[in-house]
XYZ file of C-alpha atoms in Angstrom:
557
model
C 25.496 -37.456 49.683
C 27.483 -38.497 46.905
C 24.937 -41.151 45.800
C 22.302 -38.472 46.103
C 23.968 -36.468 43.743
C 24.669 -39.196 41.429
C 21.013 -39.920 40.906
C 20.361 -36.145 40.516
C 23.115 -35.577 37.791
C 21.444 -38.856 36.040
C 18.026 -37.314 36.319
C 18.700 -34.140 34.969
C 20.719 -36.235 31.676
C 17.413 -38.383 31.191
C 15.412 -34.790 31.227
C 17.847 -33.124 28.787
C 17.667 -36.087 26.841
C 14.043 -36.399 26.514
C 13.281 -32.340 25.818
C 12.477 -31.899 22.657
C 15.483 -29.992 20.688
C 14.726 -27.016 19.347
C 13.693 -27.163 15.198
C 16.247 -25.362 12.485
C 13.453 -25.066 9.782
C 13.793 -25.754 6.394
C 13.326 -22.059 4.958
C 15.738 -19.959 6.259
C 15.775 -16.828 4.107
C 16.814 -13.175 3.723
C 14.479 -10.400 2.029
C 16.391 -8.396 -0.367
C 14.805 -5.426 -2.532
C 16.994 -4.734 -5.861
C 15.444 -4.341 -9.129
C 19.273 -4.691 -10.941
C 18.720 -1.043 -12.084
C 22.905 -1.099 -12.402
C 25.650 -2.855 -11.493
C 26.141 -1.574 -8.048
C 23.595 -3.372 -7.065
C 25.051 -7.188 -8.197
C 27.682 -6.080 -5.956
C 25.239 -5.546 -2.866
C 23.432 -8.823 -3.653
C 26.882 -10.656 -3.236
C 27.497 -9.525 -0.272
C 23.918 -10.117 1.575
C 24.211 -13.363 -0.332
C 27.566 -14.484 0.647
C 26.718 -13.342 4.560
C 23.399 -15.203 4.091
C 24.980 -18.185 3.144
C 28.131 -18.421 5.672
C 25.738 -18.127 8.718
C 23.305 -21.273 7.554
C 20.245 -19.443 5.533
C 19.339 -21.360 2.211
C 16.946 -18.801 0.615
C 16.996 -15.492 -0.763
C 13.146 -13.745 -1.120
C 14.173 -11.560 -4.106
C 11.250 -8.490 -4.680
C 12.840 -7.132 -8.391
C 10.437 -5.725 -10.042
C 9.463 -9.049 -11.546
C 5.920 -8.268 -12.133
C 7.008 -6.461 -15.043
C 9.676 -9.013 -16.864
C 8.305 -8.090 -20.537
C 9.688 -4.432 -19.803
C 12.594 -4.912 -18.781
C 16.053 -3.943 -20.771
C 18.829 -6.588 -21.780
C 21.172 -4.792 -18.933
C 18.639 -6.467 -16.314
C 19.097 -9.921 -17.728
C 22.954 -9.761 -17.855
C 23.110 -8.503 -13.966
C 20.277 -11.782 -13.721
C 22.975 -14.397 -15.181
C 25.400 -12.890 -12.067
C 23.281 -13.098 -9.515
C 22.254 -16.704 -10.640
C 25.599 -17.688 -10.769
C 26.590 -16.158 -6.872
C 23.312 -17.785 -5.639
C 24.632 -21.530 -6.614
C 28.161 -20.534 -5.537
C 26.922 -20.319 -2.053
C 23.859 -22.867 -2.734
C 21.103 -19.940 -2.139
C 17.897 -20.785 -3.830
C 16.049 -17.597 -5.257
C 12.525 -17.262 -4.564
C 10.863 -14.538 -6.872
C 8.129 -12.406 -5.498
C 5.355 -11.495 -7.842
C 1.651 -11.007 -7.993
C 1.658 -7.907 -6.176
C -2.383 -6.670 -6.512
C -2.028 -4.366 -3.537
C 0.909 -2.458 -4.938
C 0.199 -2.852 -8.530
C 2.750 -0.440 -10.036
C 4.442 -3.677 -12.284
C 0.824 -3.658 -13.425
C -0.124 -0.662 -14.120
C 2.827 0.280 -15.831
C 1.386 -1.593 -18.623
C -1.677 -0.140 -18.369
C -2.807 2.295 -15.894
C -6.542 1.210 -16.228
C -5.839 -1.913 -14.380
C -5.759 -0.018 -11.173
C -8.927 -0.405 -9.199
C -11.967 2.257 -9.395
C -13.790 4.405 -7.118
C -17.582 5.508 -8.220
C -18.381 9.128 -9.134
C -22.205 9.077 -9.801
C -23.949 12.165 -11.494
C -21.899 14.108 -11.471
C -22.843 17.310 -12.970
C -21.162 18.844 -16.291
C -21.625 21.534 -19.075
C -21.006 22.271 -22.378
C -18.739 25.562 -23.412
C -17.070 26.067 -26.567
C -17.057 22.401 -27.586
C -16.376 20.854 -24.337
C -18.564 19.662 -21.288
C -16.474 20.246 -17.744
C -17.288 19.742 -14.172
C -19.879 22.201 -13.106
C -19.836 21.059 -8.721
C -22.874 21.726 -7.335
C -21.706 23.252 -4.657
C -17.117 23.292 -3.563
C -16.618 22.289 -0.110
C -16.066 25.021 2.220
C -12.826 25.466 5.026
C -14.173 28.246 7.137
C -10.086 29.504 7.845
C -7.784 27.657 4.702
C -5.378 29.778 5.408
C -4.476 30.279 8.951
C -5.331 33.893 9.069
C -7.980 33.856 11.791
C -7.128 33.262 15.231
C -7.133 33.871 18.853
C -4.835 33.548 21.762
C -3.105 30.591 19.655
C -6.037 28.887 18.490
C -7.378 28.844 14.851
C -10.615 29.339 13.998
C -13.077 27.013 12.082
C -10.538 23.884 13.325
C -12.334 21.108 15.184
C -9.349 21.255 16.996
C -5.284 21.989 17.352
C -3.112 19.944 19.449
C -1.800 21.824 22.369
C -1.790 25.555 20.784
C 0.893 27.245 22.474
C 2.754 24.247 23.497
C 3.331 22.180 20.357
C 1.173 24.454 18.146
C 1.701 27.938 17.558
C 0.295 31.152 15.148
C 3.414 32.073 12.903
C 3.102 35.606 11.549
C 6.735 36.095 10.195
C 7.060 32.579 7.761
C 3.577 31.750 6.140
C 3.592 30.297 2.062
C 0.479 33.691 1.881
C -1.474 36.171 3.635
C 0.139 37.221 6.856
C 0.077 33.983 9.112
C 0.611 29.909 8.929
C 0.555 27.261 11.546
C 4.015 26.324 13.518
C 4.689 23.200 15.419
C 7.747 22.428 17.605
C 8.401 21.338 20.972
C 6.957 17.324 20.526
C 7.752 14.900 22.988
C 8.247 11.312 21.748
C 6.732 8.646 23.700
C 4.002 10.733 25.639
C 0.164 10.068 24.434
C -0.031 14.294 25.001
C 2.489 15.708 23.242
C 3.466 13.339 20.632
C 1.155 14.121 18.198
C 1.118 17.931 16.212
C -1.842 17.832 13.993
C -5.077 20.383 13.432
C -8.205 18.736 11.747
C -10.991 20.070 9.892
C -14.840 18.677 9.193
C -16.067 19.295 5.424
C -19.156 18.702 3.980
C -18.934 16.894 0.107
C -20.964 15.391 -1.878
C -21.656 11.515 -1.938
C -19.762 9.232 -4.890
C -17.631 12.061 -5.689
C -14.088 12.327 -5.900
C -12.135 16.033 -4.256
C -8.640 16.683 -4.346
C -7.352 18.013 -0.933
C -3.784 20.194 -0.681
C -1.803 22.014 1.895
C 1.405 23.754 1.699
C 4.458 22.483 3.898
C 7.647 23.696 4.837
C 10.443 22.009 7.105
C 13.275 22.488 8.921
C 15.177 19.599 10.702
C 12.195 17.864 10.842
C 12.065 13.737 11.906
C 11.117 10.960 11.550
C 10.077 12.000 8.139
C 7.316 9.282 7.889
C 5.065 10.451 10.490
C 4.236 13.942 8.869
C 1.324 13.004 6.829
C -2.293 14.147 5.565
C -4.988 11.720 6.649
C -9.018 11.711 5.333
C -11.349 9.869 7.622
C -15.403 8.589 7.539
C -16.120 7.946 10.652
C -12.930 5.795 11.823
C -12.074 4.087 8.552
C -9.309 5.963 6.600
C -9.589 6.763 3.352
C -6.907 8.701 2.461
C -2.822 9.330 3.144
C -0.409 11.028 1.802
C 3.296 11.740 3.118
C 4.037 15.674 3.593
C 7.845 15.605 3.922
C 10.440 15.334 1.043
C 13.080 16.211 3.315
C 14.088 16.799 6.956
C 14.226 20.800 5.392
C 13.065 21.914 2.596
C 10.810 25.265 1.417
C 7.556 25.638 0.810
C 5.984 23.091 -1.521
C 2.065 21.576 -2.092
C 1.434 18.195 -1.415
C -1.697 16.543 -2.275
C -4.441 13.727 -2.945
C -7.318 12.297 -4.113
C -9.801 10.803 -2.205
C -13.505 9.830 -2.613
C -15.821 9.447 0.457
C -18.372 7.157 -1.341
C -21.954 7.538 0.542
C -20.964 9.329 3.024
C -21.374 13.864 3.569
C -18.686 14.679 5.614
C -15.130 13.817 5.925
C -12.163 14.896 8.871
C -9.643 16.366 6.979
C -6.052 15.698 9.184
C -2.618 17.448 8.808
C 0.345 16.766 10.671
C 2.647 14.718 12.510
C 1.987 11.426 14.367
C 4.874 10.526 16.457
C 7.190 13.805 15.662
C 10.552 13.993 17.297
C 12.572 16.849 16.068
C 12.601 20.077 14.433
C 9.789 22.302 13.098
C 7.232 22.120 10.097
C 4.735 24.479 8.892
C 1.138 24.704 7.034
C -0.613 27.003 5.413
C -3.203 27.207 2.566
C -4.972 23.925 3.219
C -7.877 23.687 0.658
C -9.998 20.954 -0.562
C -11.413 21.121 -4.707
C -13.961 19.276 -6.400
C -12.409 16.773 -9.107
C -13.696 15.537 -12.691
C -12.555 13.504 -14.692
C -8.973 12.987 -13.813
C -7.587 9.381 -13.153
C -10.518 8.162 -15.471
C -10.234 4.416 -15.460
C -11.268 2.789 -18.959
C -11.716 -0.666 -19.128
C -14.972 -2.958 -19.378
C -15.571 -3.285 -15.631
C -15.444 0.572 -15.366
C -18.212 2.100 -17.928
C -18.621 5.724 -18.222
C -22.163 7.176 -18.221
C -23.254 10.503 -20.007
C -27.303 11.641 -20.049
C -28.645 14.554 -20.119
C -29.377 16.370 -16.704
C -32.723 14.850 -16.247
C -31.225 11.228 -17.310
C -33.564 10.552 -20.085
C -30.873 11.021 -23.047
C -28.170 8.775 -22.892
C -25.383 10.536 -25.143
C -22.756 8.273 -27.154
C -18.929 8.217 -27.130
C -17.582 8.359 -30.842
C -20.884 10.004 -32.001
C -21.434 12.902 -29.826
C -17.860 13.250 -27.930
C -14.831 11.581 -28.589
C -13.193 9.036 -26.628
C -12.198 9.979 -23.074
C -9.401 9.246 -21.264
C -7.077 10.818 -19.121
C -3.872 11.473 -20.698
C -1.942 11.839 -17.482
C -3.512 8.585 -16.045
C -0.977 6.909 -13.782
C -0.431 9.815 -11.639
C -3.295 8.905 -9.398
C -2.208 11.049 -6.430
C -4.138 13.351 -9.501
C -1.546 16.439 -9.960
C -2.861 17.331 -12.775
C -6.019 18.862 -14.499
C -9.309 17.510 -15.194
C -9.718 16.456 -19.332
C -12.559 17.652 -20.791
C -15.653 15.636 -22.437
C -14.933 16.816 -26.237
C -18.024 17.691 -28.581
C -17.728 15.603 -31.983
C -19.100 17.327 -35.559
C -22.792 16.225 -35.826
C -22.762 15.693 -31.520
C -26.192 16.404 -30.290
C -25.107 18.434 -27.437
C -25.072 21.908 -28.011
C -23.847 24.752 -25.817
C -24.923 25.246 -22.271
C -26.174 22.194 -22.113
C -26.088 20.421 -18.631
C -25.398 16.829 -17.933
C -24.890 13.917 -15.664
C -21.664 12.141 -15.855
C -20.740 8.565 -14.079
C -17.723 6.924 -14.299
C -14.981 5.198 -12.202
C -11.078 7.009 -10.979
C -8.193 5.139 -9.569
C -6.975 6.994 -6.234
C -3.608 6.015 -4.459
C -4.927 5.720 -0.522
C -1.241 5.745 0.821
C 2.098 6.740 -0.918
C 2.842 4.916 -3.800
C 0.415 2.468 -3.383
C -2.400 1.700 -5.803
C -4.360 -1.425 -5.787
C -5.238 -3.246 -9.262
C -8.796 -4.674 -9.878
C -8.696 -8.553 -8.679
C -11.781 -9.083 -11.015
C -10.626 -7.948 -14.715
C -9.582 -10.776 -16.810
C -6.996 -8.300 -18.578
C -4.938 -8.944 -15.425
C -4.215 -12.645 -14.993
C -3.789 -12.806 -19.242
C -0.704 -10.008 -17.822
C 0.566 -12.117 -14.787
C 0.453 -15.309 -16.817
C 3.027 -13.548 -19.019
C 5.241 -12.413 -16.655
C 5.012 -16.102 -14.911
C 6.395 -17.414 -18.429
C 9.150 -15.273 -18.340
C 9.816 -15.829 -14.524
C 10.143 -19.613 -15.485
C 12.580 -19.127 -18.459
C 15.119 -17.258 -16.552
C 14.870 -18.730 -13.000
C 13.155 -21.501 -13.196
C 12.331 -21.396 -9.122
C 10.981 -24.447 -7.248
C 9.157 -22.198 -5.590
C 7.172 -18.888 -5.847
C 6.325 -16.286 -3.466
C 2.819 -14.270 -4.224
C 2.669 -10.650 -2.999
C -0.696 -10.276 -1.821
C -0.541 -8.230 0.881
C -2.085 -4.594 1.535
C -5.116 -4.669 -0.899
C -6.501 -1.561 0.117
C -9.230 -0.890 -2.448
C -11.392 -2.790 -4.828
C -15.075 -4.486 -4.660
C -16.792 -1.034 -6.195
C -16.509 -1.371 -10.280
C -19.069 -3.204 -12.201
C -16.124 -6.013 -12.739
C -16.185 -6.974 -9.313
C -19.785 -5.755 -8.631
C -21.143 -8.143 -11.655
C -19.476 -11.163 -10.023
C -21.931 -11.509 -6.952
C -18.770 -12.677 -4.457
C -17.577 -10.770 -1.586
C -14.224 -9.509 -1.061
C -12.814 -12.686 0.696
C -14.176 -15.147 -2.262
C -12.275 -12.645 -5.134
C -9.146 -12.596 -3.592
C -9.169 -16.354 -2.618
C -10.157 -16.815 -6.399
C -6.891 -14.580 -7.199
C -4.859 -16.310 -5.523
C -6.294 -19.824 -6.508
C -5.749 -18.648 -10.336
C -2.243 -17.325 -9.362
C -1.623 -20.574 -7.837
C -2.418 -22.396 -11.584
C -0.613 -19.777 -13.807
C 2.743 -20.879 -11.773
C 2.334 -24.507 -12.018
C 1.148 -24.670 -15.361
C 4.652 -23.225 -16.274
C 6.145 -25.141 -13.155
C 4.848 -28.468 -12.221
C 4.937 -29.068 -8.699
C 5.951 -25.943 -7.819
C 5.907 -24.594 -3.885
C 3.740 -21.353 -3.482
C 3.716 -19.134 -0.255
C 1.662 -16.039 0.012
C 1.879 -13.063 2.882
C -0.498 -13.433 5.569
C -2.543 -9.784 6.385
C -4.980 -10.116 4.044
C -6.142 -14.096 5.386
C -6.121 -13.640 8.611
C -8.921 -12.085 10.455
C -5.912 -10.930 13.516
C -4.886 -8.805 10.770
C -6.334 -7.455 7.608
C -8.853 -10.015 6.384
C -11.937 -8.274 7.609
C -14.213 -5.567 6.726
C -14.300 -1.292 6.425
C -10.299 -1.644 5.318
C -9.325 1.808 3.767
C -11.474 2.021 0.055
C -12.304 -1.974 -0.256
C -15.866 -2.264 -0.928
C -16.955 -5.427 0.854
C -15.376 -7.200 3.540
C -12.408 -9.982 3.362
C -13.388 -11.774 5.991
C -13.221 -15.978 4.958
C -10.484 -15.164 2.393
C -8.793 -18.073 3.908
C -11.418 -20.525 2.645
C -10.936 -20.009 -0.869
C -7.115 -20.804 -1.323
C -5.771 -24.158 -1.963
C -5.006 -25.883 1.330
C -0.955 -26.055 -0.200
C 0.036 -22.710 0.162
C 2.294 -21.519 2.465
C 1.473 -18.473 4.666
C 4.409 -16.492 5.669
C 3.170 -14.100 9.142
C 4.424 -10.612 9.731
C 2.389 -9.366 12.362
C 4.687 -9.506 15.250
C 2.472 -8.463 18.512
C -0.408 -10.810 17.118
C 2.205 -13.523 16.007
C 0.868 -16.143 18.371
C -3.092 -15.397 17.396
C -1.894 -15.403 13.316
C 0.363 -18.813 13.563
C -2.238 -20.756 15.530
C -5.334 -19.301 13.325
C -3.654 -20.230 9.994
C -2.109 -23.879 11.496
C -6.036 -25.114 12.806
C -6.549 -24.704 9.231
C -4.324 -27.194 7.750
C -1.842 -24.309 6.220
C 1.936 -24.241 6.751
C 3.241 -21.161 8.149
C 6.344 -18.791 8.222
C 7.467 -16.071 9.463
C 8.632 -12.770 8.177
C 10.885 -11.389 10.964
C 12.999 -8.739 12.090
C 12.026 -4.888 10.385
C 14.902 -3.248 11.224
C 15.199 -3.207 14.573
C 18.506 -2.661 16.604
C 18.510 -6.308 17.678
C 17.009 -10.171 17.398
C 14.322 -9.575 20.056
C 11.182 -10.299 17.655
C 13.291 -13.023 15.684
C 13.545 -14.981 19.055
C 9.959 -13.448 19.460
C 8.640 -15.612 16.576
C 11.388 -18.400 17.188
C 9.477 -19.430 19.983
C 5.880 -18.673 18.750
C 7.158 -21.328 15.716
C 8.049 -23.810 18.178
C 4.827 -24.118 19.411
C 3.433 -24.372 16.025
C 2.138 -27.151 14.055
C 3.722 -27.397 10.259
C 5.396 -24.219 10.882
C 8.372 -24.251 8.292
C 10.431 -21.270 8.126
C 11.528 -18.016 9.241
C 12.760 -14.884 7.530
C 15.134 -12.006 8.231
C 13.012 -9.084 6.570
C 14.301 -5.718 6.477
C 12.396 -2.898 4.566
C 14.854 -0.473 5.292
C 17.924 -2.032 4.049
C 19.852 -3.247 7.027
C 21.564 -6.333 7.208
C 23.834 -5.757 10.034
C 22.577 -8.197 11.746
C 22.361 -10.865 9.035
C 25.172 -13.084 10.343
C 23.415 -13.058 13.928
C 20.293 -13.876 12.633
C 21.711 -16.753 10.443
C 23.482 -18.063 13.542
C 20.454 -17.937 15.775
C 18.015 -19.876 13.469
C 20.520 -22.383 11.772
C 22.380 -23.692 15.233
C 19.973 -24.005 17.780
């Protein structure tokens, strides 16, 4: 017995011996989100950094704004030096994230016209007192805009209501006008029946031409505020979102958006909540508007057209109307009014005349999100300016590119005049962004998010307004990029995809959960993974609670 058990104890030694010990990968960072706005914020750095750094990370992703360097004020710079100095105090090495085409606000507050553009073809104007304005052919019609027809709980000219009299309900003593809005209460979280409290409506519009659509909201101890939204389909592609609440209560106020349904006639117009838990909101006065000229885009891949109605006179800008422009351009959720087309002395118009107008508008498909052309060369002459500047005050060994999310682009004449489709422009994007760095940084390291090149996620086609399909993106990019994964449930598909195809890989993990399950989640998915190099703790919400675990789990296994 005892020799039996010696052999066994000596078996199970050679076993341990010989399993293969689990990797601690060379990147081991921590996301962090400041743009060094004040000094508060130097303070908050130090602390993620110093945590970061006594549990065994080495890296700190820093998203600061620094897509925009040339703007920034001397202030920025000074809290820069500090946060330089903590980072090789607790040897942290800063990797800047930049590039950001699917949330282009860096670029486009240099110039608005940047953004990516829609089509709006023919659309019909005429001239009044000096100016030619939109003259719709027809507004789109809601047969009950504001709640004030209805029966036994259920609104008319609604495609439908979820559960009316459960979860939806007629309110005739709070409505924003006439004598009645929509209530909903009651939700239950986690059942497919009852989680939901939306109403929908079908509208016809006309093809390549953008509408504004607005409701009125009101809430009261309403959560999660996220999932109370307005939501324009074609068929099941989305092309249009905009969040409803400002606050978990707060009075009646009008939310609304842009949107542009391209060849299609109808659109489903949704309002309300998607996953509600608590509380009540209302609607009322949900209407949708025909839209001109606002969020114009002017730049050469976005021409504007102006003929006559029967197209054979093709009228000039700067001889018969001055130059147009919108100028409120940059609010492209498009709260503001149309500008007109303005007559010029010796203009060949004349009054009542009718005309075709063609141009291109920048929309913003979800909150706060607008997408910059990939195909203007006014662009990459912009990045490669800010990639200077990155280089003079950091000087990083390696560079993070924040290409994620590209939700429109593929329909101006910029992209449309390059014959490529959507995967071949952004793998030519991200090729260029790949020379800008390491013409200012020999040798540099570049990584790149994942979604959009990788067909388990976003590289594909019919995504939100992108003209064209992304599918192949990942052929196009130099084979030295790292591709850092944040697509948890398809982690396994994503890792192995990307690794057949000679790429290293890591991982963003974590998203603010109330534990490590998806960091061990991609822990072991990594493991398994050829050339897999890193992992991230990646909070969008601004928890680092569980920093120090994380550190510990990835750094001493």
């Amino acid at each position: 017995m005892r020799i039996a058990a010696t052999i066994l104890t000596v078996i199970l030694t050679l076993g341990a011996a010989c399993a293969p010990a689990a990797t601690i990968y060379p990147d081991r960072w921590v996301y962090v989100s400041r743009n060094l706005s004040n000094d508060a914020q130097v303070e908050e750095m130090r602390a993620i950094i110093e945590t970061a750094a006594a549990h065994g990370l080495n890296g700190m992703l820093w998203a600061g704004g620094l897509d925009s360097m040339d703007r920034r004020p001397p202030e920025f710079f000074q809290r820069l030096e500090r946060v330089k100095a903590i980072c090789a105090a607790n040897k942290i090495e800063i990797i800047p994230i930049i590039f950001s085409a699917g949330y282009g606000g860096g670029v486009l507050g240099h110039d608005a016209n940047l953004a990516a553009g829609l089509p709006a073809k023919d659309l019909k104007f005429v001239v009044h007192k000096g100016e030619a304005t939109l003259a719709p052919e027809a507004q789109p019609k809601l047969a009950n805009p504001g709640f004030e027809d209805f029966r036994n709980g259920v609104f008319t000219g609604f495609v439908f209501q979820d559960k009316p009299g459960q979860i939806s309900f007629v309110d005739e003593e709070v409505y924003h006008s006439g004598k009645a809005s929509l209530r909903f209460q009651n939700y239950a979280p986690g059942d497919p029946q009852t989680q939901h409290a939306r109403v929908m409506a079908e509208v016809k519009v006309q093809p390549y031409a953008p509408y504004r659509v607005k409701v009125w909201v009101k809430t009261q101890d309403f959560g999660p505020r996220d999932t109370l939204r307005m939501q324009v389909y074609v068929g099941s592609r989305n092309i249009g979102s905009a969040n409803l609440a400002s606050d978990p209560t707060s009075d009646w106020r009008e939310v609304g958006m842009t949107f542009n349904a391209r060849e299609a006639d109808t659109v489903r117009i949704y309002v309300g909540a998607w996953g509600a838990a608590t509380g009540k909101f209302w609607l009322d006065d949900l209407g949708v508007e025909a839209q001109g000229l606002r969020c114009v885009l002017r730049r050469p891949g976005t021409p504007v057209k102006v003929t006559s109605e029967d197209g054979k006179t093709i009228y000039e800008e700067g001889r018969d109307f001055a130059p147009i422009a919108d100028p409120r351009l940059g609010d492209f959720r498009g709260n503001h009014d149309d500008p007109p087309i303005r007559l010029l002395p010796g203009s060949r118009l004349q009054e009542g005349d009718r005309l075709r107008v063609s141009f291109y508008h920048g929309v913003m498909p979800n909150d706060g999100q607008v997408s910059v052309c990939m195909s203007e060369p006014a662009l990459y002459e912009y990045w490669a300016q800010q990639a200077k500047l990155i280089q003079q005050h950091l000087a990083p060994t390696k560079w993070f590119f924040s290409m994620d999310e590209i939700r429109a682009g593929g329909a101006c004449e910029a992209c449309k005049s390059r014959h490529m489709t959507m995967g071949q422009i952004l793998g030519d994007c991200i090729t260029r962004e790949v020379q800008m760095v390491r013409e200012v940084s020999p040798g540099a390291k570049c990584y790149v998010w994942s979604d959009m090149l990788d067909p388990n996620h976003n590289a594909h086609g019919d995504y939100y307004l992108v003209d064209g399909d992304f599918t192949g993106s990942w052929d196009y990019i130099p084979k030295d990029v790292v591709i850092a994964c944040w697509y948890f449930q398809k982690r396994a598909e994503s890792l192995r995809f990307l690794s057949e195809r000679g790429f290293e890989t890591l991982a963003g993990a974590y998203y603010d959960g109330d534990d490590l399950e998806n960091c061990k989640g991609w822990l072991a998915a990594l493991d398994v993974t050829p050339k897999a190099r890193g992992i991230m703790y990646t909070s969008w919400r601004d928890k680092y609670a569980l920093l120090g675990p994380f550190g510990d789990l990835v750094s001493k296994r």
